[in-house]
PDB file of C-alpha atoms and ligand atoms in Angstrom:
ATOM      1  CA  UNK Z   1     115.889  26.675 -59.995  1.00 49.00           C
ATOM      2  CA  UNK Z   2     116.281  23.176 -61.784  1.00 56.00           C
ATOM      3  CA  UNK Z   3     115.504  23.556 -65.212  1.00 77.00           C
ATOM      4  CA  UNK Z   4     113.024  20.063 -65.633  1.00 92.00           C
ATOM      5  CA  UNK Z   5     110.215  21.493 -67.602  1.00 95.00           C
ATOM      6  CA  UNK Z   6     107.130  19.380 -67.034  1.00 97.00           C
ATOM      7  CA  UNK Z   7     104.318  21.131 -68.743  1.00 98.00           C
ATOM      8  CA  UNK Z   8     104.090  24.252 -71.263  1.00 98.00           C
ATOM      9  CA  UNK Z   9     101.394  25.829 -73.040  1.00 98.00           C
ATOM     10  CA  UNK Z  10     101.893  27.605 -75.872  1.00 98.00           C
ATOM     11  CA  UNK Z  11     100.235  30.417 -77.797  1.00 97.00           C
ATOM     12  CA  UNK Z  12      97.069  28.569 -76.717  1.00 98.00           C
ATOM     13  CA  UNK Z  13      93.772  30.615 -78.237  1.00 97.00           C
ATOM     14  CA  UNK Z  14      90.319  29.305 -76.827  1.00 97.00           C
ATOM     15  CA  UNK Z  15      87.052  30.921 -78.076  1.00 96.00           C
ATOM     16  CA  UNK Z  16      83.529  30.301 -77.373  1.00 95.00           C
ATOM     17  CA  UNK Z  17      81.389  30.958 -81.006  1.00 92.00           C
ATOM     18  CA  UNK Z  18      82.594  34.257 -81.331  1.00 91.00           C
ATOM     19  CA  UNK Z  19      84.078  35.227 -78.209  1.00 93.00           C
ATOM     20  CA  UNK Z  20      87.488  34.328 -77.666  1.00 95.00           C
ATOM     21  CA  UNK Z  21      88.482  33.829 -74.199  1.00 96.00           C
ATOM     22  CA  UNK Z  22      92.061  33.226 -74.669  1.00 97.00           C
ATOM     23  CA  UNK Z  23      94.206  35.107 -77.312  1.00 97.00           C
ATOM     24  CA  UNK Z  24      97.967  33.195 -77.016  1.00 96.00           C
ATOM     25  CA  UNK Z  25      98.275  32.203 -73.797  1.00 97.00           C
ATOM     26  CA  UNK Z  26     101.796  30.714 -72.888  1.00 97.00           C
ATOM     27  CA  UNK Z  27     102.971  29.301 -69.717  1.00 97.00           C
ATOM     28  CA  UNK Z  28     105.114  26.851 -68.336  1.00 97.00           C
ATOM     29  CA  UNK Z  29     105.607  24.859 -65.062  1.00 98.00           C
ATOM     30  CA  UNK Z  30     108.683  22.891 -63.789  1.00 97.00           C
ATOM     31  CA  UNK Z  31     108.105  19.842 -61.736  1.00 96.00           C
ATOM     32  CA  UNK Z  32     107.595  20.006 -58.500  1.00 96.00           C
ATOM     33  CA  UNK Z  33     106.299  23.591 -58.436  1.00 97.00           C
ATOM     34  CA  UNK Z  34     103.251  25.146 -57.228  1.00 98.00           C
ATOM     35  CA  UNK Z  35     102.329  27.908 -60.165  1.00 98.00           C
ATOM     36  CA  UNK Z  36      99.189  30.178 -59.847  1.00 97.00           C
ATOM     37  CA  UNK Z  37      97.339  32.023 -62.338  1.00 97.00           C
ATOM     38  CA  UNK Z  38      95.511  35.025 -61.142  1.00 94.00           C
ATOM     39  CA  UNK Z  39      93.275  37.297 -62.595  1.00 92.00           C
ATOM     40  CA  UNK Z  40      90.159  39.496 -62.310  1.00 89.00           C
ATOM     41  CA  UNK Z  41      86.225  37.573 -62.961  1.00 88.00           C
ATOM     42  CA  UNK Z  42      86.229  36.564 -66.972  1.00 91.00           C
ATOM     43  CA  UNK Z  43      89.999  37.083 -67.415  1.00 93.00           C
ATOM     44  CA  UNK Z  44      90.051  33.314 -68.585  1.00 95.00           C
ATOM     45  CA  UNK Z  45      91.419  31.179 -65.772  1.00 95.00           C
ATOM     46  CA  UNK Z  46      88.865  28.780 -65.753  1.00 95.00           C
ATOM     47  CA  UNK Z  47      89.346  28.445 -69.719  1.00 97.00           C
ATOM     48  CA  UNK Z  48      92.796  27.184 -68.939  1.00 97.00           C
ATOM     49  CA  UNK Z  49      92.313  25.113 -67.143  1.00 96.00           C
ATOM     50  CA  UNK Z  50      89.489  23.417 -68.688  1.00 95.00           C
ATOM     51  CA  UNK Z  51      91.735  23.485 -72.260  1.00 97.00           C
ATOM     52  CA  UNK Z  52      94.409  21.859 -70.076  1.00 97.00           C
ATOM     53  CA  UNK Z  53      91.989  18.796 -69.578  1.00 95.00           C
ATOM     54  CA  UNK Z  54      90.451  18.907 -72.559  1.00 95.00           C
ATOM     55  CA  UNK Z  55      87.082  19.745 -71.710  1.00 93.00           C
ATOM     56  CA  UNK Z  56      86.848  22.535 -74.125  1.00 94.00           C
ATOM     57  CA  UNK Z  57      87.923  22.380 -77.551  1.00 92.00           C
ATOM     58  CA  UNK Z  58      91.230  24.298 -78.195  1.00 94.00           C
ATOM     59  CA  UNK Z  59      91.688  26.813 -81.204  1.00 94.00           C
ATOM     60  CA  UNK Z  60      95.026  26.717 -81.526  1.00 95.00           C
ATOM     61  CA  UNK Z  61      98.435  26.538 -79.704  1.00 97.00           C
ATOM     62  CA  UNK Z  62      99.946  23.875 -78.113  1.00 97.00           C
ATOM     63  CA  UNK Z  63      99.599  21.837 -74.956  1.00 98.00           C
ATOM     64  CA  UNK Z  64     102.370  19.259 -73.937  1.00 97.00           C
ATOM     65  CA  UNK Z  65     102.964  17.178 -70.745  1.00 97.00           C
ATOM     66  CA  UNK Z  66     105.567  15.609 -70.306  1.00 95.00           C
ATOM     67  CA  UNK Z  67     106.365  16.461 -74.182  1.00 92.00           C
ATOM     68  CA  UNK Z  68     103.167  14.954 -75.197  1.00 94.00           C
ATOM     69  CA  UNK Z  69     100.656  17.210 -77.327  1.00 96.00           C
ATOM     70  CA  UNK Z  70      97.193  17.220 -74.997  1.00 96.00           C
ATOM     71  CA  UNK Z  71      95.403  18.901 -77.423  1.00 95.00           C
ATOM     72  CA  UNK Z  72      94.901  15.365 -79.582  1.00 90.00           C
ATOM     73  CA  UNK Z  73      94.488  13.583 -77.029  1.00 91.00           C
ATOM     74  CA  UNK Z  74      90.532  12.634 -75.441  1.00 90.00           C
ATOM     75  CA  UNK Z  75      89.552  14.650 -72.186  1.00 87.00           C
ATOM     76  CA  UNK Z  76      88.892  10.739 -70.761  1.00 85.00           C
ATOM     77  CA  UNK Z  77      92.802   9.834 -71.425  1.00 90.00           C
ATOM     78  CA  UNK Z  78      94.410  12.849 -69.682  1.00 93.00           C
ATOM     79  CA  UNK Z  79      93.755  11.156 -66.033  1.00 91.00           C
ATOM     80  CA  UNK Z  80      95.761   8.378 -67.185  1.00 91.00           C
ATOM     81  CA  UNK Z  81      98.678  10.849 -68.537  1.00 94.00           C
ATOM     82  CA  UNK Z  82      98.929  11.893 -64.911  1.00 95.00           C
ATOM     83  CA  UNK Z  83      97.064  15.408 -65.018  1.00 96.00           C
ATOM     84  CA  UNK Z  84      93.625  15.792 -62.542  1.00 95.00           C
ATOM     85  CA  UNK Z  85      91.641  19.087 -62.304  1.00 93.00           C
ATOM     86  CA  UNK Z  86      89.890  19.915 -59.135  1.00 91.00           C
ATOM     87  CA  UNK Z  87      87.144  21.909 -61.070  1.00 88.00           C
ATOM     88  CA  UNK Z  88      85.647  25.340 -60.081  1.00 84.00           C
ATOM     89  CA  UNK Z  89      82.262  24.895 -57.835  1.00 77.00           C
ATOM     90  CA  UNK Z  90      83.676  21.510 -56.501  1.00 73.00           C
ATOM     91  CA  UNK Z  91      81.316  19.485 -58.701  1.00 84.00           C
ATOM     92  CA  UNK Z  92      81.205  16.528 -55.947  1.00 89.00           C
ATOM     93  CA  UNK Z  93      78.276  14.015 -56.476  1.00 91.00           C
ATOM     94  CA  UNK Z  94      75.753  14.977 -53.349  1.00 90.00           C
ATOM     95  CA  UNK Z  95      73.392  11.788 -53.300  1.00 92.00           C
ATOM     96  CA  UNK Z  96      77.080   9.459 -53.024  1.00 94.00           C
ATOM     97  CA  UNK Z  97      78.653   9.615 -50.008  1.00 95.00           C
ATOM     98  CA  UNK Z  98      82.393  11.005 -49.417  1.00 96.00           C
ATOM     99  CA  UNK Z  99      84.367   7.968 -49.720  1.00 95.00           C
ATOM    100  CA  UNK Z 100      82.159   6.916 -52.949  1.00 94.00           C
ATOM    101  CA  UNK Z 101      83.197  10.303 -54.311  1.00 95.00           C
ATOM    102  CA  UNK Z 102      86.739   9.654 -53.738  1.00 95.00           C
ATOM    103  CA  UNK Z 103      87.101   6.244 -54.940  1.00 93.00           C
ATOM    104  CA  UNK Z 104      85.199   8.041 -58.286  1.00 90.00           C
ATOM    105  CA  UNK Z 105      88.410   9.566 -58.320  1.00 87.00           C
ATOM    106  CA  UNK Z 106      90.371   6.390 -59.308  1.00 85.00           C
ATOM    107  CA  UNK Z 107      88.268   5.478 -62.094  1.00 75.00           C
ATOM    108  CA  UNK Z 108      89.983   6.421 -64.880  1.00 75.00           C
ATOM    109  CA  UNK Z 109      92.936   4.221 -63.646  1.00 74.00           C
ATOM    110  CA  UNK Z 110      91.249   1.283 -62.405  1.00 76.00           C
ATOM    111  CA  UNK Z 111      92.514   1.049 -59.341  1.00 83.00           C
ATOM    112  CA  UNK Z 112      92.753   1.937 -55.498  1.00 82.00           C
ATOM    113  CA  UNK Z 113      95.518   3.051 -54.032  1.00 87.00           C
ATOM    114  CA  UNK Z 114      95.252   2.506 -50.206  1.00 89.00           C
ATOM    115  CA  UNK Z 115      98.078   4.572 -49.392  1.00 94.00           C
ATOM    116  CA  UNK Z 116      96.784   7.492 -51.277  1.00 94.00           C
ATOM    117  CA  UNK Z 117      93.290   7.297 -49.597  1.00 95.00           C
ATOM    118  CA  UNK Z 118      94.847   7.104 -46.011  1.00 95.00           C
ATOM    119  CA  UNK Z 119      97.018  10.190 -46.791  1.00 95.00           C
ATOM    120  CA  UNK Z 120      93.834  12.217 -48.079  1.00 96.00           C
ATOM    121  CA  UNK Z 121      92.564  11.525 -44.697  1.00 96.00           C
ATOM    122  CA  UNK Z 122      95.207  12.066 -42.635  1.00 95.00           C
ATOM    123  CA  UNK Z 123      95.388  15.601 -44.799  1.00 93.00           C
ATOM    124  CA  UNK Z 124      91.843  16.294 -44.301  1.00 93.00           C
ATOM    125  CA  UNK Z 125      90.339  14.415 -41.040  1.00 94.00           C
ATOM    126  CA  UNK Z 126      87.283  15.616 -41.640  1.00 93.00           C
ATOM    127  CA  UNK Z 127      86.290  13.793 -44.751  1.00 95.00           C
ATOM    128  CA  UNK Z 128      87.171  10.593 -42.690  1.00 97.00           C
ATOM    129  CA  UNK Z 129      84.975  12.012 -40.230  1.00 96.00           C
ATOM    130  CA  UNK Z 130      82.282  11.659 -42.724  1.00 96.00           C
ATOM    131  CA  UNK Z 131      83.103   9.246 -45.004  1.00 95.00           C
ATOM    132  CA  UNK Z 132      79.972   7.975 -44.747  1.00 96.00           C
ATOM    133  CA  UNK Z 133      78.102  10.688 -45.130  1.00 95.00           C
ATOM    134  CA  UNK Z 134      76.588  11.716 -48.315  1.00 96.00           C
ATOM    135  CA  UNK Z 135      78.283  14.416 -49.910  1.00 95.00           C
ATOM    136  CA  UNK Z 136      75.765  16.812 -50.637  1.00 94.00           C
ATOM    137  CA  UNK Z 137      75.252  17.364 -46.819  1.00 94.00           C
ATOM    138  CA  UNK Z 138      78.844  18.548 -46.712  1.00 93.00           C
ATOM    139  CA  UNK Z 139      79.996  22.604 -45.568  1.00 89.00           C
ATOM    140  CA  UNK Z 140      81.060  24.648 -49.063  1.00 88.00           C
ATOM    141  CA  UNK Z 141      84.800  24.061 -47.577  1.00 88.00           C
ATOM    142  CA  UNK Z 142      83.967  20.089 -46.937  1.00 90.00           C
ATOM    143  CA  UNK Z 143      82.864  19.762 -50.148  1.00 92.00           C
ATOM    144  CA  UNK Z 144      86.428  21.176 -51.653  1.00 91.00           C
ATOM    145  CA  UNK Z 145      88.519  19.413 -49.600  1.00 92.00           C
ATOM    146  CA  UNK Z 146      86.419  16.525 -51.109  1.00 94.00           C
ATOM    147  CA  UNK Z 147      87.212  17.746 -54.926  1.00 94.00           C
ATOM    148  CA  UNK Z 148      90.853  17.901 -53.773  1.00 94.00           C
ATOM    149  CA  UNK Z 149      90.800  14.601 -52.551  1.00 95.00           C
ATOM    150  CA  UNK Z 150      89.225  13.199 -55.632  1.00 95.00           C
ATOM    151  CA  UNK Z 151      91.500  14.649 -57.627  1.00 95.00           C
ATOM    152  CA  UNK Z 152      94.515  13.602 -55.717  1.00 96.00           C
ATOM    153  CA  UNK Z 153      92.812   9.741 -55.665  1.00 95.00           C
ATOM    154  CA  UNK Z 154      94.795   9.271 -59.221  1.00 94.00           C
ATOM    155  CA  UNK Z 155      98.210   9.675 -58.153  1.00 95.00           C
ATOM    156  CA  UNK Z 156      98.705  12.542 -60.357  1.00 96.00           C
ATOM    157  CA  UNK Z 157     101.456  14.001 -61.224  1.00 97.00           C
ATOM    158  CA  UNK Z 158     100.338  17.090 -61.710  1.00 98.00           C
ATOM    159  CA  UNK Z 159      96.648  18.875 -59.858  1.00 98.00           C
ATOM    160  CA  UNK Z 160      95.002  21.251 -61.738  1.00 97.00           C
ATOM    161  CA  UNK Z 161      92.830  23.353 -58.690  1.00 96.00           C
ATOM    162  CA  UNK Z 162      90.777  25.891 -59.420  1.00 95.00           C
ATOM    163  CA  UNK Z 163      89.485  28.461 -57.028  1.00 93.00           C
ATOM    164  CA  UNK Z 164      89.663  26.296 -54.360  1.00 92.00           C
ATOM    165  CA  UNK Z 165      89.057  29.241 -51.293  1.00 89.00           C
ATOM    166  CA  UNK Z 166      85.725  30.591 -53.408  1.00 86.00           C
ATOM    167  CA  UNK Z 167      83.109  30.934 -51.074  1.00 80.00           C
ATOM    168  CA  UNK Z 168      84.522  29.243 -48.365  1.00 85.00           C
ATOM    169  CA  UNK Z 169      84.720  30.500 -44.544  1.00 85.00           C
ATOM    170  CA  UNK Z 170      88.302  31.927 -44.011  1.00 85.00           C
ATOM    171  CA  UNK Z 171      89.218  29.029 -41.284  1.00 85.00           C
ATOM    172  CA  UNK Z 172      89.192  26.833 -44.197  1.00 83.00           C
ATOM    173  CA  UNK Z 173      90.508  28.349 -46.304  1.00 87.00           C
ATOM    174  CA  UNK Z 174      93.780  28.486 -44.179  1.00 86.00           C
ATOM    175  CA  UNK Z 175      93.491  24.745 -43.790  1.00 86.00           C
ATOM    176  CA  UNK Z 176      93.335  24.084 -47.492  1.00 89.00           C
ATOM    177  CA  UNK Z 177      96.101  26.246 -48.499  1.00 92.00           C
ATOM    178  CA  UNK Z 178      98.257  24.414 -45.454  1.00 91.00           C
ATOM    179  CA  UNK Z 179      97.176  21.443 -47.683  1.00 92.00           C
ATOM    180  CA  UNK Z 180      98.109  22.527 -50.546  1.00 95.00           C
ATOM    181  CA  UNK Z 181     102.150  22.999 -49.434  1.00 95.00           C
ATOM    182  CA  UNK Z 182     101.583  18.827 -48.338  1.00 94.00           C
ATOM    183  CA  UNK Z 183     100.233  17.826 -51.937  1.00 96.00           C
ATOM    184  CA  UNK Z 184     103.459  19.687 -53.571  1.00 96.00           C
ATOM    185  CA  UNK Z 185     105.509  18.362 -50.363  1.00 95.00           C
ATOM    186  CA  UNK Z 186     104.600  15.063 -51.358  1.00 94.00           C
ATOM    187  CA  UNK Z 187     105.895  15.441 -55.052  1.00 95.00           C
ATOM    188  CA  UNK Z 188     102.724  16.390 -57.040  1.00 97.00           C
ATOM    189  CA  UNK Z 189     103.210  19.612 -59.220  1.00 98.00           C
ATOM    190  CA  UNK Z 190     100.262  21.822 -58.646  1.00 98.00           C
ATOM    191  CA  UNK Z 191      98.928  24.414 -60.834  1.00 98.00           C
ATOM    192  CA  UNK Z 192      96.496  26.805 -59.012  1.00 97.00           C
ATOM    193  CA  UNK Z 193      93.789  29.069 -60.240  1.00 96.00           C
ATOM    194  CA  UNK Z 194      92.794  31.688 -57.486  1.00 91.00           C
ATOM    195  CA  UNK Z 195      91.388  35.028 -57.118  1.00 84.00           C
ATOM    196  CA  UNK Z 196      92.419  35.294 -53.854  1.00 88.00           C
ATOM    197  CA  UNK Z 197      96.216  36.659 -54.873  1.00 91.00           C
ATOM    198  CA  UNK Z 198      97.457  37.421 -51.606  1.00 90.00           C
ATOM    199  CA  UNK Z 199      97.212  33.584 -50.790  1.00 90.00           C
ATOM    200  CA  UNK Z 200      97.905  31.807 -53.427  1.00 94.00           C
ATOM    201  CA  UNK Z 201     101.529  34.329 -54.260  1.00 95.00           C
ATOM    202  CA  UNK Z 202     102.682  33.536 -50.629  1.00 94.00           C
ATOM    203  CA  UNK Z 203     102.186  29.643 -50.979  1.00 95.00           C
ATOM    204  CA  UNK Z 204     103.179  29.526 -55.140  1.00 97.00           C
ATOM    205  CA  UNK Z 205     106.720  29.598 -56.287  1.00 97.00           C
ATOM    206  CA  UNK Z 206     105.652  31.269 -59.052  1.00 97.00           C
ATOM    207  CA  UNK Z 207     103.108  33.126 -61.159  1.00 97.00           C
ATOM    208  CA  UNK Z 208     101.327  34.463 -64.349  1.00 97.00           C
ATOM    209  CA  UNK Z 209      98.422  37.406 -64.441  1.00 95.00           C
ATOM    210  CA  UNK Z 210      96.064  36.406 -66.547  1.00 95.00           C
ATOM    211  CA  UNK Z 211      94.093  39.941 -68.275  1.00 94.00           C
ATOM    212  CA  UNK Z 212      91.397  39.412 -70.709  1.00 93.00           C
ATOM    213  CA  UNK Z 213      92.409  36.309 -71.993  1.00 96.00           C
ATOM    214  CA  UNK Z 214      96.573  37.114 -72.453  1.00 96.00           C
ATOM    215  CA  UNK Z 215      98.931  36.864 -69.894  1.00 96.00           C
ATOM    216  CA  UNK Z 216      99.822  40.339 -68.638  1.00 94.00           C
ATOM    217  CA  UNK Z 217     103.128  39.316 -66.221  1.00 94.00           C
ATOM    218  CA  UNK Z 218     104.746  36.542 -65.122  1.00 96.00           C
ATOM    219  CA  UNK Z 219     107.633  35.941 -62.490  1.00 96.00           C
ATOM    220  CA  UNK Z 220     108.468  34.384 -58.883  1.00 97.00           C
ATOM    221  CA  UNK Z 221     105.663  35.382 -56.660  1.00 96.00           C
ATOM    222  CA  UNK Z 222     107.681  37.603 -53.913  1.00 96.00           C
ATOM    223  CA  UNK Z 223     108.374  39.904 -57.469  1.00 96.00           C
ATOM    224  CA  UNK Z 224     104.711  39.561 -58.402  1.00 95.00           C
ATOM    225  CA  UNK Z 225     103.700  40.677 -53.987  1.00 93.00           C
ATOM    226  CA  UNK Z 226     106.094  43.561 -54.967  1.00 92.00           C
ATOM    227  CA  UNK Z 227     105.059  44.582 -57.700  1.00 91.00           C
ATOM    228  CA  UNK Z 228     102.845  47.940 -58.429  1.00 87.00           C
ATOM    229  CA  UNK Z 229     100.521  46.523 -60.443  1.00 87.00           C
ATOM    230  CA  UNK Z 230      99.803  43.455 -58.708  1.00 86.00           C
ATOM    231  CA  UNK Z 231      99.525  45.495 -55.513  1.00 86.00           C
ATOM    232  CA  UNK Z 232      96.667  48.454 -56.890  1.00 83.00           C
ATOM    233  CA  UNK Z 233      94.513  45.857 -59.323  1.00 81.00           C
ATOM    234  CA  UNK Z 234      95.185  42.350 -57.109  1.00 78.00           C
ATOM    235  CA  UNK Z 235      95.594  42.916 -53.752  1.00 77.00           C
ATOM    236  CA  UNK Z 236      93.682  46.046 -53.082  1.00 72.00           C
ATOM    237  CA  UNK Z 237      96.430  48.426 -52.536  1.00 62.00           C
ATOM    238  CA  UNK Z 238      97.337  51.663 -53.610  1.00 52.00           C
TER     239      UNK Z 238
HETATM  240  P1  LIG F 301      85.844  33.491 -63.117  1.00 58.61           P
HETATM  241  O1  LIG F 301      86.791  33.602 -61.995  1.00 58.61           O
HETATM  242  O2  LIG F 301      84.741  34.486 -63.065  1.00 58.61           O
HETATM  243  O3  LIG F 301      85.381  32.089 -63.372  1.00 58.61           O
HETATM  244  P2  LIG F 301      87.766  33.199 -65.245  1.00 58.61           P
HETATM  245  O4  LIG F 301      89.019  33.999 -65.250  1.00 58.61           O
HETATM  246  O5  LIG F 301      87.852  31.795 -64.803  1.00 58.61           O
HETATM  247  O6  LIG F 301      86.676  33.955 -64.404  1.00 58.61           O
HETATM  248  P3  LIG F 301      86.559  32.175 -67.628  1.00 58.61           P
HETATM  249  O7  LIG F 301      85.436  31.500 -66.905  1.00 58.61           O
HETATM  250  O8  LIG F 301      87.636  31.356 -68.170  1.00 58.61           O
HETATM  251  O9  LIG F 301      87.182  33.297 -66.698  1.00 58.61           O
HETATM  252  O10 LIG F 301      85.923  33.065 -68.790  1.00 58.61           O
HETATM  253  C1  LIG F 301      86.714  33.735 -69.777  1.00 58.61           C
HETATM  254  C2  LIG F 301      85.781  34.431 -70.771  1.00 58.61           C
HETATM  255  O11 LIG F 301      85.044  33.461 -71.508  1.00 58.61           O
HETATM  256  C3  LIG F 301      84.748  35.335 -70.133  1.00 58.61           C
HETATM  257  O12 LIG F 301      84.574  36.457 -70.975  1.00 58.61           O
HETATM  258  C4  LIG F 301      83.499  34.493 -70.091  1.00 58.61           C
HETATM  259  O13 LIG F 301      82.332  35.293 -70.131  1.00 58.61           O
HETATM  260  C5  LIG F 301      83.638  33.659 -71.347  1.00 58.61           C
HETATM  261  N1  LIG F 301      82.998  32.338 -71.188  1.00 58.61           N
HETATM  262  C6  LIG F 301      83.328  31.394 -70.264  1.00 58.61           C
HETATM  263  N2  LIG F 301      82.573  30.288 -70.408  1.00 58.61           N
HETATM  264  C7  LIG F 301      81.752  30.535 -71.459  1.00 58.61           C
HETATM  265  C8  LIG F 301      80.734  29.783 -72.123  1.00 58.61           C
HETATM  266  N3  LIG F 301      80.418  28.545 -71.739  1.00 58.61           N
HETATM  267  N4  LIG F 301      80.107  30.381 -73.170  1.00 58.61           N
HETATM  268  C9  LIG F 301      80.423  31.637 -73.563  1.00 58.61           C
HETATM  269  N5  LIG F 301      81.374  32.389 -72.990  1.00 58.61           N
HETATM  270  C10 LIG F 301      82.037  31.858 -71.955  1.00 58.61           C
END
């Protein structure tokens, strides 16, 4: 593999008062890869990814895009750097409609892109389907394709998505995994939080098990689908 490191994190430690949630987590992604982190309820994905934005304050460690040190840099200004976070439980608007929620996407940056709203339709037809519909009245998997969408409304560079298949019927699921290959088809790095391991190892290149806050391994997902210990404590197998 290309060696064009987009995004590392670095002996990153995130508490919350006294409990810390992430004890030096390190990680890196190369453009144009889709990376997952697994890991078991409370094992910290969620943390990451919300550090990664900003939303939560970091304790220490490093974050750098694109070589740039996230961690002093305002939650508001990482759209702009070309990072968007499709957050866990969707967190679409349910009294604006769909397309109001997408164009929400774009406000950090200003502006529409045309092109980028006709592909998220073409991806997911449904959501054009309803576009004017208001988002609250949307199916569980509607409403993710939705936060997907928004997210993708930026033209980010890199997607942060996190448990996008929880609670979600299993024919949708399948479509927004299909999805997910288009998004990093179409040049956009994607780093992918899932519980669902079996699913997100066969669609990401690579990734990291995440175990009470420190990464417990790491490597190319068909090693991580073969391994033991993915197999008994991931993928219920013994
Ligand atoms: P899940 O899949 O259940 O969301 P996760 O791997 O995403 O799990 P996190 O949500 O990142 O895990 O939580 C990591 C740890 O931090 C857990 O022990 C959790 O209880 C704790 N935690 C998370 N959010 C808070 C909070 N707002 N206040 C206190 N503790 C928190």
């Amino acid at each position: 593999m290309s060696n064009d490191v987009l995004f590392t994190i670095e002996d990153l430690e995130v508490s919350y008062g006294a409990i810390a949630a992430l004890k030096g987590v390190s990680l890196e992604v190369q453009r144009g890869e889709i990376v997952t982190i697994l890991g078991a309820n409370g094992a910290g994905k969620t943390t990451t990814m919300r550090a990664i934005s900003q939303l939560i304050k970091t304790k220490s460690g490093s974050i750098r895009f694109k070589g740039q040190e996230l961690t002093k840099i305002p939650a508001h200004k990482i759209v702009k750097l070309g990072i968007s976070h499709s957050p866990e439980g969707r967190r679409v608007f349910g009294v604006l409609t769909v397309e109001e929620n997408l164009l929400l996407g774009t406000y950090s940056k200003g502006k529409v892109n045309p092109k980028t709203l006709r592909w998220i339709y073409e991806m997911f037809p449904r959501l054009e389907e309803r576009r004017k519909q208001l988002a609250g009245t949307l199916s569980g998997g509607e409403q993710q394709m939705l936060a997907i969408g928004r997210a993708l409304m930026s033209d980010p560079e890199m997607v942060l998505l996190d448990e996008p298949s929880l609670g979600i019927a299993p024919i949708l699921v399948k479509a927004i995994f299909e999805q997910i290959k288009e998004i990093s088809r179409q040049g956009v790095t994607v780093l992918l939080v899932e519980q669902n391991a079996k699913a997100a190892l066969k669609l990401a290149d690579r990734g990291y098990v995440l175990e009470v806050g420190k990464i417990a391994l790491e490597g190319p997902s068909a090693d991580l689908l073969a391994s033991e210990k993915v197999q008994e404590a991931y993928l219920g197998k013994k």
